[in-house]
mmCIF file of C-alpha atoms in Angstrom:
data_model
loop_
_atom_site.group_PDB
_atom_site.id
_atom_site.type_symbol
_atom_site.label_atom_id
_atom_site.label_comp_id
_atom_site.label_asym_id
_atom_site.label_seq_id
_atom_site.Cartn_x
_atom_site.Cartn_y
_atom_site.Cartn_z
ATOM 1 C CA UNK K 1 126.254 83.543 118.406
ATOM 2 C CA UNK K 2 123.425 81.457 116.967
ATOM 3 C CA UNK K 3 120.968 83.184 119.285
ATOM 4 C CA UNK K 4 122.122 86.591 118.034
ATOM 5 C CA UNK K 5 121.695 85.580 114.389
ATOM 6 C CA UNK K 6 118.248 84.128 115.136
ATOM 7 C CA UNK K 7 117.237 87.282 117.007
ATOM 8 C CA UNK K 8 118.441 89.531 114.176
ATOM 9 C CA UNK K 9 116.475 87.521 111.604
ATOM 10 C CA UNK K 10 113.443 87.375 113.873
ATOM 11 C CA UNK K 11 113.468 91.147 114.443
ATOM 12 C CA UNK K 12 113.956 91.776 110.725
ATOM 13 C CA UNK K 13 111.018 89.504 109.914
ATOM 14 C CA UNK K 14 108.829 91.216 112.500
ATOM 15 C CA UNK K 15 109.728 94.627 111.057
ATOM 16 C CA UNK K 16 108.804 93.468 107.552
ATOM 17 C CA UNK K 17 105.551 91.960 108.825
ATOM 18 C CA UNK K 18 104.629 95.153 110.669
ATOM 19 C CA UNK K 19 105.452 97.287 107.633
ATOM 20 C CA UNK K 20 103.352 95.028 105.420
ATOM 21 C CA UNK K 21 100.397 95.184 107.801
ATOM 22 C CA UNK K 22 100.754 98.952 107.996
ATOM 23 C CA UNK K 23 100.643 99.223 104.196
ATOM 24 C CA UNK K 24 97.679 96.846 104.039
ATOM 25 C CA UNK K 25 95.586 98.761 106.554
ATOM 26 C CA UNK K 26 96.541 102.105 105.003
ATOM 27 C CA UNK K 27 95.408 100.861 101.586
ATOM 28 C CA UNK K 28 92.150 99.509 102.995
ATOM 29 C CA UNK K 29 91.560 102.798 104.824
ATOM 30 C CA UNK K 30 92.169 104.830 101.669
ATOM 31 C CA UNK K 31 89.770 102.682 99.614
ATOM 32 C CA UNK K 32 87.054 102.817 102.280
ATOM 33 C CA UNK K 33 87.511 106.575 102.498
ATOM 34 C CA UNK K 34 87.137 106.945 98.720
ATOM 35 C CA UNK K 35 84.024 104.768 98.767
ATOM 36 C CA UNK K 36 82.414 106.737 101.570
ATOM 37 C CA UNK K 37 83.227 110.017 99.828
ATOM 38 C CA UNK K 38 81.566 108.731 96.639
ATOM 39 C CA UNK K 39 78.459 107.662 98.561
ATOM 40 C CA UNK K 40 78.368 111.038 100.285
ATOM 41 C CA UNK K 41 78.557 112.880 96.944
ATOM 42 C CA UNK K 42 75.881 110.607 95.507
ATOM 43 C CA UNK K 43 73.520 111.280 98.401
ATOM 44 C CA UNK K 44 74.044 115.039 98.474
ATOM 45 C CA UNK K 45 73.990 115.572 94.701
ATOM 46 C CA UNK K 46 70.971 113.367 94.015
ATOM 47 C CA UNK K 47 68.833 115.023 91.318
ATOM 48 C CA UNK K 48 65.641 113.461 92.695
ATOM 49 C CA UNK K 49 66.216 115.103 96.058
ATOM 50 C CA UNK K 50 65.830 118.635 94.698
ATOM 51 C CA UNK K 51 62.729 120.473 95.798
ATOM 52 C CA UNK K 52 60.425 120.796 92.812
ATOM 53 C CA UNK K 53 57.445 123.039 93.281
ATOM 54 C CA UNK K 54 54.197 121.508 92.046
ATOM 55 C CA UNK K 55 52.556 123.261 89.121
ATOM 56 C CA UNK K 56 49.579 125.529 89.861
ATOM 57 C CA UNK K 57 47.709 124.411 86.698
ATOM 58 C CA UNK K 58 45.956 121.512 88.397
ATOM 59 C CA UNK K 59 42.232 121.216 87.550
#
């Protein structure tokens, strides 16, 4: 009987731990994804990266 109660509590604790780790890694993954998307937008929408033709009025 004691072994069954211990096992039930142990399994319940493991399920809570696994759910918590799942939430943790999902949150970290979402934040990393948002950060990488922001860096990607920053790199591709950089105003200094636009091709500017040099003026012909030199000299």
